[in-house]
PDB file of C-alpha atoms in Angstrom:
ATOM      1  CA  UNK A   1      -6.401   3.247 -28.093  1.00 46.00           C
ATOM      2  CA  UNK A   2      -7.017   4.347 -24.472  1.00 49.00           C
ATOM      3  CA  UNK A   3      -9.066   7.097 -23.288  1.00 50.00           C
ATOM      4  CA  UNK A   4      -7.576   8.729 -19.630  1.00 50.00           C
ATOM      5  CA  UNK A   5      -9.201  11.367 -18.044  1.00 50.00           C
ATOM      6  CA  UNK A   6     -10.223  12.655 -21.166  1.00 51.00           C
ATOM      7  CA  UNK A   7      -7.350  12.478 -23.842  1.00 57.00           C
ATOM      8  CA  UNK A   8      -6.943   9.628 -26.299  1.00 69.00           C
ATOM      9  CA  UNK A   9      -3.861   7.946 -25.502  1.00 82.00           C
ATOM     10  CA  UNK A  10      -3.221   5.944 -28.879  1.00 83.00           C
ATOM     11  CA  UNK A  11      -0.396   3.907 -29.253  1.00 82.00           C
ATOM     12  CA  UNK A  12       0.400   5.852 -32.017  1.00 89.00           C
ATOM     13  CA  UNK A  13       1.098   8.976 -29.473  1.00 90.00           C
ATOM     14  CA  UNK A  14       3.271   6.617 -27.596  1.00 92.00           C
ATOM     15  CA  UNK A  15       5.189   5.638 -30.832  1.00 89.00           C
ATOM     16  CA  UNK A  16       5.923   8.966 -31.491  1.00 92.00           C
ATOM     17  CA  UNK A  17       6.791   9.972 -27.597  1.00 92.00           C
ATOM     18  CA  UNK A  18       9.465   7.117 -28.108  1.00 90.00           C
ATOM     19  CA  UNK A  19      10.982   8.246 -30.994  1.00 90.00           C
ATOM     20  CA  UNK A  20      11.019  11.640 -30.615  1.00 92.00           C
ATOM     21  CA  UNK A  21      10.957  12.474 -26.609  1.00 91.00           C
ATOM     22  CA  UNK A  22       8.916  15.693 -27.319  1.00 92.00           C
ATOM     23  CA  UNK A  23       7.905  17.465 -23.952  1.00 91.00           C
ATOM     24  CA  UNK A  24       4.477  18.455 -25.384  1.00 93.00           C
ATOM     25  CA  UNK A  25       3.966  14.549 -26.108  1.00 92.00           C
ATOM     26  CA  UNK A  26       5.310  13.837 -22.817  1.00 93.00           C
ATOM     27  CA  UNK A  27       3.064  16.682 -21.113  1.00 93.00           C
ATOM     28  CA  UNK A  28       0.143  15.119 -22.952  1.00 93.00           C
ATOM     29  CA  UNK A  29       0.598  12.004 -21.404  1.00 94.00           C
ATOM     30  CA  UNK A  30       1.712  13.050 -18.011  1.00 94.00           C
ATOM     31  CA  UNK A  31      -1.840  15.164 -17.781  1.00 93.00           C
ATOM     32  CA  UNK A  32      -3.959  12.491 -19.400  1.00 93.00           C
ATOM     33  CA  UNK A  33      -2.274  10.064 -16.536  1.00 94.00           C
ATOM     34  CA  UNK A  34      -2.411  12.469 -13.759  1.00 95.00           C
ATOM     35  CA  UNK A  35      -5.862  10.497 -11.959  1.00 93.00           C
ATOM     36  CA  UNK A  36      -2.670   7.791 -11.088  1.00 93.00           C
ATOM     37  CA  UNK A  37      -0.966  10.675  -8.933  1.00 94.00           C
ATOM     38  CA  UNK A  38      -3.927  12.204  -7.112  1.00 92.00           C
ATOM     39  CA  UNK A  39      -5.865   8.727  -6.627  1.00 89.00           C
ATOM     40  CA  UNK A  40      -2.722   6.993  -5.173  1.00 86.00           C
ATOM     41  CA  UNK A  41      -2.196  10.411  -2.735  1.00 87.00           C
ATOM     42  CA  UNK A  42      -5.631  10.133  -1.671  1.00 82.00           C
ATOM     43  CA  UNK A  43      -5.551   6.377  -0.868  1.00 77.00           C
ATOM     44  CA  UNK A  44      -2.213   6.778   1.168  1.00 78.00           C
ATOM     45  CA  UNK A  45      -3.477  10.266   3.228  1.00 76.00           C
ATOM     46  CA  UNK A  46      -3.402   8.218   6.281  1.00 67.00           C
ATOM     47  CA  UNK A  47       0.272   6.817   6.151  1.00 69.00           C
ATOM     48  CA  UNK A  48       1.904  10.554   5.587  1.00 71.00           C
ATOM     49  CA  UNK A  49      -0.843  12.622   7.214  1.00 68.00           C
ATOM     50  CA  UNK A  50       1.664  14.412   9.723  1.00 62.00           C
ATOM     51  CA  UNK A  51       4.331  14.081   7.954  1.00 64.00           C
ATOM     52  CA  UNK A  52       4.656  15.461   5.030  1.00 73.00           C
ATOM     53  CA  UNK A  53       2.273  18.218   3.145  1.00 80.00           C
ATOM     54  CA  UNK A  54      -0.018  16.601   0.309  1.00 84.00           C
ATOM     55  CA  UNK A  55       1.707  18.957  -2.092  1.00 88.00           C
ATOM     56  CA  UNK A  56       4.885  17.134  -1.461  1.00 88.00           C
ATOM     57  CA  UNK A  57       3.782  13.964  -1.960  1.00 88.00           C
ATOM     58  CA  UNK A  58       1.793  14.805  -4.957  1.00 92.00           C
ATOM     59  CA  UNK A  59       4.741  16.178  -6.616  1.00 93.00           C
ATOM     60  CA  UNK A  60       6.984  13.164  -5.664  1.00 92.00           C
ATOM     61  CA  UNK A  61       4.126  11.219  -7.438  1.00 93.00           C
ATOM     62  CA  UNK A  62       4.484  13.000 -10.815  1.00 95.00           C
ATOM     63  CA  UNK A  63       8.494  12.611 -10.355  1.00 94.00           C
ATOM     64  CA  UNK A  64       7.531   9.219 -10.582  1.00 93.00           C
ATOM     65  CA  UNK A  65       5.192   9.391 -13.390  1.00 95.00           C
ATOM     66  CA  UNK A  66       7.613  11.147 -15.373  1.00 95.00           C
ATOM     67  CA  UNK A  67      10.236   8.008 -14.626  1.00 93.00           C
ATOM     68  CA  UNK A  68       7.897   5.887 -15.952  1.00 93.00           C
ATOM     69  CA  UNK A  69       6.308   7.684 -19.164  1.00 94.00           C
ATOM     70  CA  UNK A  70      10.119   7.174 -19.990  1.00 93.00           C
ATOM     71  CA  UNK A  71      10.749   3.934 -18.899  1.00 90.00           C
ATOM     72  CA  UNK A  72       7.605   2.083 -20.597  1.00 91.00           C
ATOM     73  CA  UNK A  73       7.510  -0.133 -23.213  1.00 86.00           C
ATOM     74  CA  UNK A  74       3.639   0.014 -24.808  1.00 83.00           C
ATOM     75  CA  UNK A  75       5.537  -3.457 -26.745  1.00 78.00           C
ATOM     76  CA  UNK A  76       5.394  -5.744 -23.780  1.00 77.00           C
ATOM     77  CA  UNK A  77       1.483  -5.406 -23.300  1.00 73.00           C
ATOM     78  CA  UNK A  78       1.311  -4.070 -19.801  1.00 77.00           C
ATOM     79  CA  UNK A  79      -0.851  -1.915 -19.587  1.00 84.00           C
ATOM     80  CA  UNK A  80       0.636   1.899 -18.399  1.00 91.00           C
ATOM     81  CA  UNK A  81      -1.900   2.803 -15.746  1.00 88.00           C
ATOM     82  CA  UNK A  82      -1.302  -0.551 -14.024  1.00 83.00           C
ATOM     83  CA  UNK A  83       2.614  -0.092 -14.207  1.00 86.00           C
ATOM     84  CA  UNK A  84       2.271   3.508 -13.537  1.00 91.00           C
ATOM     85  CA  UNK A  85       0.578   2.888 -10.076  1.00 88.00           C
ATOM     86  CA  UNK A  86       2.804   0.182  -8.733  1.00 85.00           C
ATOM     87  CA  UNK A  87       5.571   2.362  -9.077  1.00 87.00           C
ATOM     88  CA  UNK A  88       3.996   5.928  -8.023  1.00 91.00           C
ATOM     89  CA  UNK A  89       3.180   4.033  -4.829  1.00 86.00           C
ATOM     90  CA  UNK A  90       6.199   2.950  -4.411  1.00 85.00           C
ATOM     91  CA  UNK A  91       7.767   6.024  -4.588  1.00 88.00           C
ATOM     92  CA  UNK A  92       4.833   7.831  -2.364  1.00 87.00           C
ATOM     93  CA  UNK A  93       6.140   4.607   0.168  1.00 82.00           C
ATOM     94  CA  UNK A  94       9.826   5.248  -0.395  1.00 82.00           C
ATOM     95  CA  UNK A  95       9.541   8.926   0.364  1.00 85.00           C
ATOM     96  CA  UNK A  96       7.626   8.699   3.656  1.00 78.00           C
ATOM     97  CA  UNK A  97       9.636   6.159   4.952  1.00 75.00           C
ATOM     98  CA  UNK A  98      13.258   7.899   4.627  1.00 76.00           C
ATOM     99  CA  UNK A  99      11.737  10.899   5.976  1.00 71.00           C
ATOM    100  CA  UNK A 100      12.646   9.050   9.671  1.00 62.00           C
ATOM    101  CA  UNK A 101       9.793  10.410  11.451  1.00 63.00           C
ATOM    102  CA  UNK A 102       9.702   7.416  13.490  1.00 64.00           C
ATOM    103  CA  UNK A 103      11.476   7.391  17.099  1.00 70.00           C
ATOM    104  CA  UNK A 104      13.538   4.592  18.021  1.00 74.00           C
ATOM    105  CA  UNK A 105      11.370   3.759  20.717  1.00 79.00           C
ATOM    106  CA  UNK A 106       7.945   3.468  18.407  1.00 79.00           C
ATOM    107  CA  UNK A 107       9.826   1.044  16.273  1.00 83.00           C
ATOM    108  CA  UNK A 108      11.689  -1.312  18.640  1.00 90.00           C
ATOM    109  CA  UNK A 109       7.643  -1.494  20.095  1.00 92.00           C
ATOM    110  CA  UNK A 110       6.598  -2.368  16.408  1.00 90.00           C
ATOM    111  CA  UNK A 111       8.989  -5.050  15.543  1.00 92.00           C
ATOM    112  CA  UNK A 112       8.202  -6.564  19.373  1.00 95.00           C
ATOM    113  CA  UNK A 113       4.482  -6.834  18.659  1.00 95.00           C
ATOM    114  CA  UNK A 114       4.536  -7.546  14.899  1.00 93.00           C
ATOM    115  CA  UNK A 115       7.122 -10.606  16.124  1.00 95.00           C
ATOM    116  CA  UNK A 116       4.948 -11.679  18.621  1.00 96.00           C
ATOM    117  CA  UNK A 117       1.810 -12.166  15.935  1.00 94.00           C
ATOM    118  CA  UNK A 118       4.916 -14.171  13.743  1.00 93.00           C
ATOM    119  CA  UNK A 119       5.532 -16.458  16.869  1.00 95.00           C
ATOM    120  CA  UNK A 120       2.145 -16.772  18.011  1.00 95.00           C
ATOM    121  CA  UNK A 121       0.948 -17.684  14.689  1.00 92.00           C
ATOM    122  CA  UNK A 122       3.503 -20.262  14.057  1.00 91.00           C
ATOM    123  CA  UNK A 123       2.691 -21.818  17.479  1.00 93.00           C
ATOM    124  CA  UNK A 124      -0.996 -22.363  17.007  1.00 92.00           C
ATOM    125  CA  UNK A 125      -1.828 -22.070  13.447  1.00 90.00           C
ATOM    126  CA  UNK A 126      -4.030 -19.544  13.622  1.00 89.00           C
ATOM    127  CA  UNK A 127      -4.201 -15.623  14.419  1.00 89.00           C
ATOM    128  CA  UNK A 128      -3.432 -14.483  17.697  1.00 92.00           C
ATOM    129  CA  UNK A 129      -5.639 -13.290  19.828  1.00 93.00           C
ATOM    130  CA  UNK A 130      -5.603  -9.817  22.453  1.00 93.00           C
ATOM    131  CA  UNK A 131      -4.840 -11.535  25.109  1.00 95.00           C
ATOM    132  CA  UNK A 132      -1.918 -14.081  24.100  1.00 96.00           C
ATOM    133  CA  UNK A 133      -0.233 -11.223  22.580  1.00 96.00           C
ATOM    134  CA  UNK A 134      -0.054  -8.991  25.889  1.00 96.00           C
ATOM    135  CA  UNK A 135       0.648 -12.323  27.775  1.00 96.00           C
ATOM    136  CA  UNK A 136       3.559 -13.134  24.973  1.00 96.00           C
ATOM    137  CA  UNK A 137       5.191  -9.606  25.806  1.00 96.00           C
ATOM    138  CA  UNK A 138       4.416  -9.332  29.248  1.00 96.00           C
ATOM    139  CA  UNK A 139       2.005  -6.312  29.292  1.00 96.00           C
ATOM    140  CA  UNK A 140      -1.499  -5.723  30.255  1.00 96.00           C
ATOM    141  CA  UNK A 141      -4.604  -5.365  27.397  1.00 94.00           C
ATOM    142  CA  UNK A 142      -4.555  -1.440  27.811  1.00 94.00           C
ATOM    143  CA  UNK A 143      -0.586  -1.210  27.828  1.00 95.00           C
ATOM    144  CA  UNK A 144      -1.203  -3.444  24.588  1.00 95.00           C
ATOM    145  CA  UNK A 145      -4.012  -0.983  22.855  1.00 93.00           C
ATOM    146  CA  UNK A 146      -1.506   1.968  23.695  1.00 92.00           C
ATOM    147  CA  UNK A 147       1.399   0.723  21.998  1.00 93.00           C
ATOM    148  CA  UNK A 148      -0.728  -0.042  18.930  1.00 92.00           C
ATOM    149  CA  UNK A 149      -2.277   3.153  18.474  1.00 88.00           C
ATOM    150  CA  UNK A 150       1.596   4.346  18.876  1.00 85.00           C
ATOM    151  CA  UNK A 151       3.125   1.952  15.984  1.00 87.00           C
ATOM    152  CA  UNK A 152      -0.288   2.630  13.909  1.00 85.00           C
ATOM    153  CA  UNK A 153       1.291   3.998  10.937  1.00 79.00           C
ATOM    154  CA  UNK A 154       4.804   2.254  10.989  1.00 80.00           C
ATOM    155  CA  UNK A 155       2.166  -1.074  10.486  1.00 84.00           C
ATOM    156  CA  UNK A 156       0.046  -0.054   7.118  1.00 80.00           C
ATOM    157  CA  UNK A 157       3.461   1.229   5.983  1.00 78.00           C
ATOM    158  CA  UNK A 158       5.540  -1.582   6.601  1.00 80.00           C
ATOM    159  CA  UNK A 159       2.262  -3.881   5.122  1.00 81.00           C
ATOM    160  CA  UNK A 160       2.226  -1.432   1.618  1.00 77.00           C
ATOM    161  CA  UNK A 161       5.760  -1.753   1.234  1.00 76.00           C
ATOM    162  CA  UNK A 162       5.512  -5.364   1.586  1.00 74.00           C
ATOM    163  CA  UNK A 163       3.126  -5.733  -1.020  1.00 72.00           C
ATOM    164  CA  UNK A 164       4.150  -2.790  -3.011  1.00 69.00           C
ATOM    165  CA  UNK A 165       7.670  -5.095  -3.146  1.00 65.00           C
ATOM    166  CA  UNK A 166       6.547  -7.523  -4.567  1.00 62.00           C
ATOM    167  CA  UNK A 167       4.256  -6.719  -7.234  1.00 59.00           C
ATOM    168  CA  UNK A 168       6.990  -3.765  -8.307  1.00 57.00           C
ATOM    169  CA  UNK A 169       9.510  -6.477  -9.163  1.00 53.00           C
ATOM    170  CA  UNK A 170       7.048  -8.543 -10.969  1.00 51.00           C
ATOM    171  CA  UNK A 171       6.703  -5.427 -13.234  1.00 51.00           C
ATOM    172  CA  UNK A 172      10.055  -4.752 -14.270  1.00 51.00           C
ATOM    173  CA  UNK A 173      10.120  -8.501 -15.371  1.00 50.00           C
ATOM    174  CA  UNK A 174       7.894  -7.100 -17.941  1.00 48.00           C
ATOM    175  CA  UNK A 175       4.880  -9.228 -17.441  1.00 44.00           C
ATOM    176  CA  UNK A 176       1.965  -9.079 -20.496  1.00 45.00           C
ATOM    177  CA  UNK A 177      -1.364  -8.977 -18.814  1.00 47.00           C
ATOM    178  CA  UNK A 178      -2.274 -12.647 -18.541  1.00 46.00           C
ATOM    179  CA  UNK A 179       0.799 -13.114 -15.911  1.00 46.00           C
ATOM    180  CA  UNK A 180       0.179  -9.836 -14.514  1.00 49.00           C
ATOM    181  CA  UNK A 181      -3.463 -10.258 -13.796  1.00 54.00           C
ATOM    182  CA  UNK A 182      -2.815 -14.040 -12.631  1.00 50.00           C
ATOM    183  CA  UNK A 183      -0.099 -13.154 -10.393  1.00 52.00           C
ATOM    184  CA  UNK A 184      -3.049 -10.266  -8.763  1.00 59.00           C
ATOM    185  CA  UNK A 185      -5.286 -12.458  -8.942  1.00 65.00           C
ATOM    186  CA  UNK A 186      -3.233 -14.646  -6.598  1.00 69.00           C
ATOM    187  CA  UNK A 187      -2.268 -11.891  -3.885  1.00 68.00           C
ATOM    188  CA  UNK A 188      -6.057 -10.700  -4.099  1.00 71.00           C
ATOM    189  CA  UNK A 189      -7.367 -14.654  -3.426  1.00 77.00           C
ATOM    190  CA  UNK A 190      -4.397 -14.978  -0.484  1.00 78.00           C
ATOM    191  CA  UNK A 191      -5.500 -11.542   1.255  1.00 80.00           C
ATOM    192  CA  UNK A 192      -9.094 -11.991   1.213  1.00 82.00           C
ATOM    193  CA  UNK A 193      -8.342 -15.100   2.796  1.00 85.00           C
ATOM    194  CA  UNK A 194      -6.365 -14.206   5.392  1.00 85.00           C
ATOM    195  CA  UNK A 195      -8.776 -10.973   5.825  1.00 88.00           C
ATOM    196  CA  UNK A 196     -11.243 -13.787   6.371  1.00 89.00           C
ATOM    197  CA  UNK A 197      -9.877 -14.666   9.238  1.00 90.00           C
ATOM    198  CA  UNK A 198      -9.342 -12.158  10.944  1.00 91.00           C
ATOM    199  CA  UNK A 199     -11.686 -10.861  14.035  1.00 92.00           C
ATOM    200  CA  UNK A 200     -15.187  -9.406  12.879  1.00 94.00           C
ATOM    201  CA  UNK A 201     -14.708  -5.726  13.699  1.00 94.00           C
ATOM    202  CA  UNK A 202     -11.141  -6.082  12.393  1.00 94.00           C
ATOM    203  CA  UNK A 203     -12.615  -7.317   9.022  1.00 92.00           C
ATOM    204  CA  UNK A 204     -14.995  -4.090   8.936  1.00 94.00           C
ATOM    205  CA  UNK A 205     -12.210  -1.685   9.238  1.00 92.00           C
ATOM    206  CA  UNK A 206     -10.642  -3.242   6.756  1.00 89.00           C
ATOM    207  CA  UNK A 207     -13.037  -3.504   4.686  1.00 88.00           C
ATOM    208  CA  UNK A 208     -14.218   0.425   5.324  1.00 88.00           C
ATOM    209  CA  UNK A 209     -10.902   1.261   4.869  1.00 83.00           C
ATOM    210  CA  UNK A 210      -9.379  -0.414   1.644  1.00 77.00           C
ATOM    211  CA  UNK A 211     -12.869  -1.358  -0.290  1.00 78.00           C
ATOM    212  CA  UNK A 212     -14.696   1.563   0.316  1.00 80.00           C
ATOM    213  CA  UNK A 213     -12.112   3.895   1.060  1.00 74.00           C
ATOM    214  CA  UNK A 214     -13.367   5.881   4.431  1.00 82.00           C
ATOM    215  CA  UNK A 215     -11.569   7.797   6.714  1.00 80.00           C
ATOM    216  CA  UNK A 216     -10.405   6.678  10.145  1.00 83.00           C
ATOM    217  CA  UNK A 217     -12.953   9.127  11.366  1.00 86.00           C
ATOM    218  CA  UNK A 218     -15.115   7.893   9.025  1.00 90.00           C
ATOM    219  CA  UNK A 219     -15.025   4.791   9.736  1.00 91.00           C
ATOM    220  CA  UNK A 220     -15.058   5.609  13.781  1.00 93.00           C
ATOM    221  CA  UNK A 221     -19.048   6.869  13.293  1.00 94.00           C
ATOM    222  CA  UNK A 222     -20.046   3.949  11.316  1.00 94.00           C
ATOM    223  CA  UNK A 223     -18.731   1.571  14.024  1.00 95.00           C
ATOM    224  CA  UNK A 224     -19.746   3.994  16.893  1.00 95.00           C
ATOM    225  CA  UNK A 225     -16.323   3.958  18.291  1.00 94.00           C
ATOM    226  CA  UNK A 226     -13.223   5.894  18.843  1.00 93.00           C
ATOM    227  CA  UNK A 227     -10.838   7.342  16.088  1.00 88.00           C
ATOM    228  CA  UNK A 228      -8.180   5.577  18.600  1.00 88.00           C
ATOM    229  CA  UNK A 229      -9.811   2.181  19.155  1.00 92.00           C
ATOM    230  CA  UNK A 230     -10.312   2.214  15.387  1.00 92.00           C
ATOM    231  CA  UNK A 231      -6.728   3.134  14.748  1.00 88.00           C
ATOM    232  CA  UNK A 232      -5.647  -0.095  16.996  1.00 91.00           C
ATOM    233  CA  UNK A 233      -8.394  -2.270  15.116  1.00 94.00           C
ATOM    234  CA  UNK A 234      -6.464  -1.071  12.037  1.00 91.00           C
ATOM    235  CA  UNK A 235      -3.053  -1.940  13.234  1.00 91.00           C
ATOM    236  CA  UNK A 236      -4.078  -5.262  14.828  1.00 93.00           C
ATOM    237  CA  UNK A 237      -5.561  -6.236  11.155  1.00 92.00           C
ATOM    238  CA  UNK A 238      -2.456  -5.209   9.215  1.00 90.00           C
ATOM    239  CA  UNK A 239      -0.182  -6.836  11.241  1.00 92.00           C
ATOM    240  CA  UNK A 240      -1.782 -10.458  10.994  1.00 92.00           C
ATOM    241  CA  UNK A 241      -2.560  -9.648   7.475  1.00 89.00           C
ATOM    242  CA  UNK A 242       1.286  -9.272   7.202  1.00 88.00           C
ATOM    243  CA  UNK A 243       2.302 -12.321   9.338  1.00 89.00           C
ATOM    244  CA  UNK A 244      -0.541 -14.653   6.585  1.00 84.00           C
ATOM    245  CA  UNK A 245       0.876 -12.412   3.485  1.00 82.00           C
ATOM    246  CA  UNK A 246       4.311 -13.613   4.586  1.00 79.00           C
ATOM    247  CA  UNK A 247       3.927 -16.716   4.469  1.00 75.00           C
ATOM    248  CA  UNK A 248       2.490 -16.726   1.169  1.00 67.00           C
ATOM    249  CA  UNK A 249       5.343 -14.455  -0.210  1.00 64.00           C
ATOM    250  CA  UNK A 250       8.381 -16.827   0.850  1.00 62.00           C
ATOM    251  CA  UNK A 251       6.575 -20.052  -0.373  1.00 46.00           C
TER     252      UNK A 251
END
């Protein structure tokens, strides 16, 4: 017996959802799971802000609750608001990026620096720094800061979907909890160690931004700097988070 946002979900409701597919079941469920939808929208604000209304994505969220109301199996022992999430995420993820709201130019800049933390990494072991990565592409620090604040949002959405890949197809293997929580626990150890080391103010924004869940603006007072330097802070982060998360992932 579970008890979401205020309706007992028993797995005796569930039963009965699966064997008879009633839409006031269903509804039931889809309202007492609804947190799942507006949580995950809230959380990913800053990836679609700009381009596409809240509404939109909201409603592409319950699509995707809907799928998987459907699709799960209370049988295997995962638990529905964990499966639910991975895969309203995804979908939130898989709708902003076909919308193509990126310009040629922004990405080609994107997969030059996010290349350049891969190389540099591999060289010396360690993170890159400002400065090798301008040097690496031949640009100057501010020509550098500019193109990040540019490819901001391409780089915590190319970082969510690389994450959001992997622990999707780990649950539609059907994992009970133990192997799902181990296999969490295991990205959560790898990305607070590679948050680790990252540069100090690049571990605050992180931190503001993922653990306690502040706005870029937000964050910008608490730091006493720019919405823009914070945005580049951001991308910086995400893209040697990706470079460490990487390696992990194709071990």
């Amino acid at each position: 017996m579970q008890t979401v946002n205020g309706e007992c979900i028993t797995g005796e409701i569930w039963q009965r959802y699966k064997e008879t597919r009633s839409r006031e079941l269903r509804n039931r469920i889809l309202m007492a799971y609804m947190p799942v939808v507006t949580c995950n929208a809230r959380k990913m604000y800053p990836i679609f802000k700009g381009l596409a209304e809240t509404q939109d994505i909201v409603n592409q969220g319950v699509l995707a609750l809907m799928e998987c109301i459907d699709k799960y199996e209370p049988g295997r022992g995962v638990q529905f608001d964990s499966y639910a999430s991975i895969r309203v995420r995804g979908s939130i993820i898989d709708y902003v990026r076909k919308q193509d709201w990126i310009p040629r130019g922004a990405r080609k800049k994107y997969s030059d620096i996010q290349n350049a933390y891969q190389e540099l990494q591999s060289l010396h072991g360690r993170p890159a720094t400002d400065g090798e990565v301008a040097q690496h592409l031949g640009i100057d620090l501010p020509e550098l800061e500019r193109r990040l604040s540019e490819v901001a949002g391409l780089a915590v959405l190319s970082f969510e979907e690389l994450l959001q890949e992997n622990l999707a197809e780990e649950s539609e293997k059907g994992f009970g909890n133990p192997e799902r929580e181990l296999l969490e626990g295991e990205l959560k150890k790898t990305l607070v160690g590679a948050i680790d080391r990252l540069e100090e103010k690049e571990r605050t924004v992180v931190s503001l931004y993922y653990y306690e869940e502040l706005k870029m603006k937000e964050i910008a007072l608490v730091m006493g700097l720019t919405a823009s330097r914070v945005s580049q802070l951001h991308a910086k982060a995400i893209m040697k988070l990706k470079v460490q998360m990487n390696e992990y992932l194709e071990v």
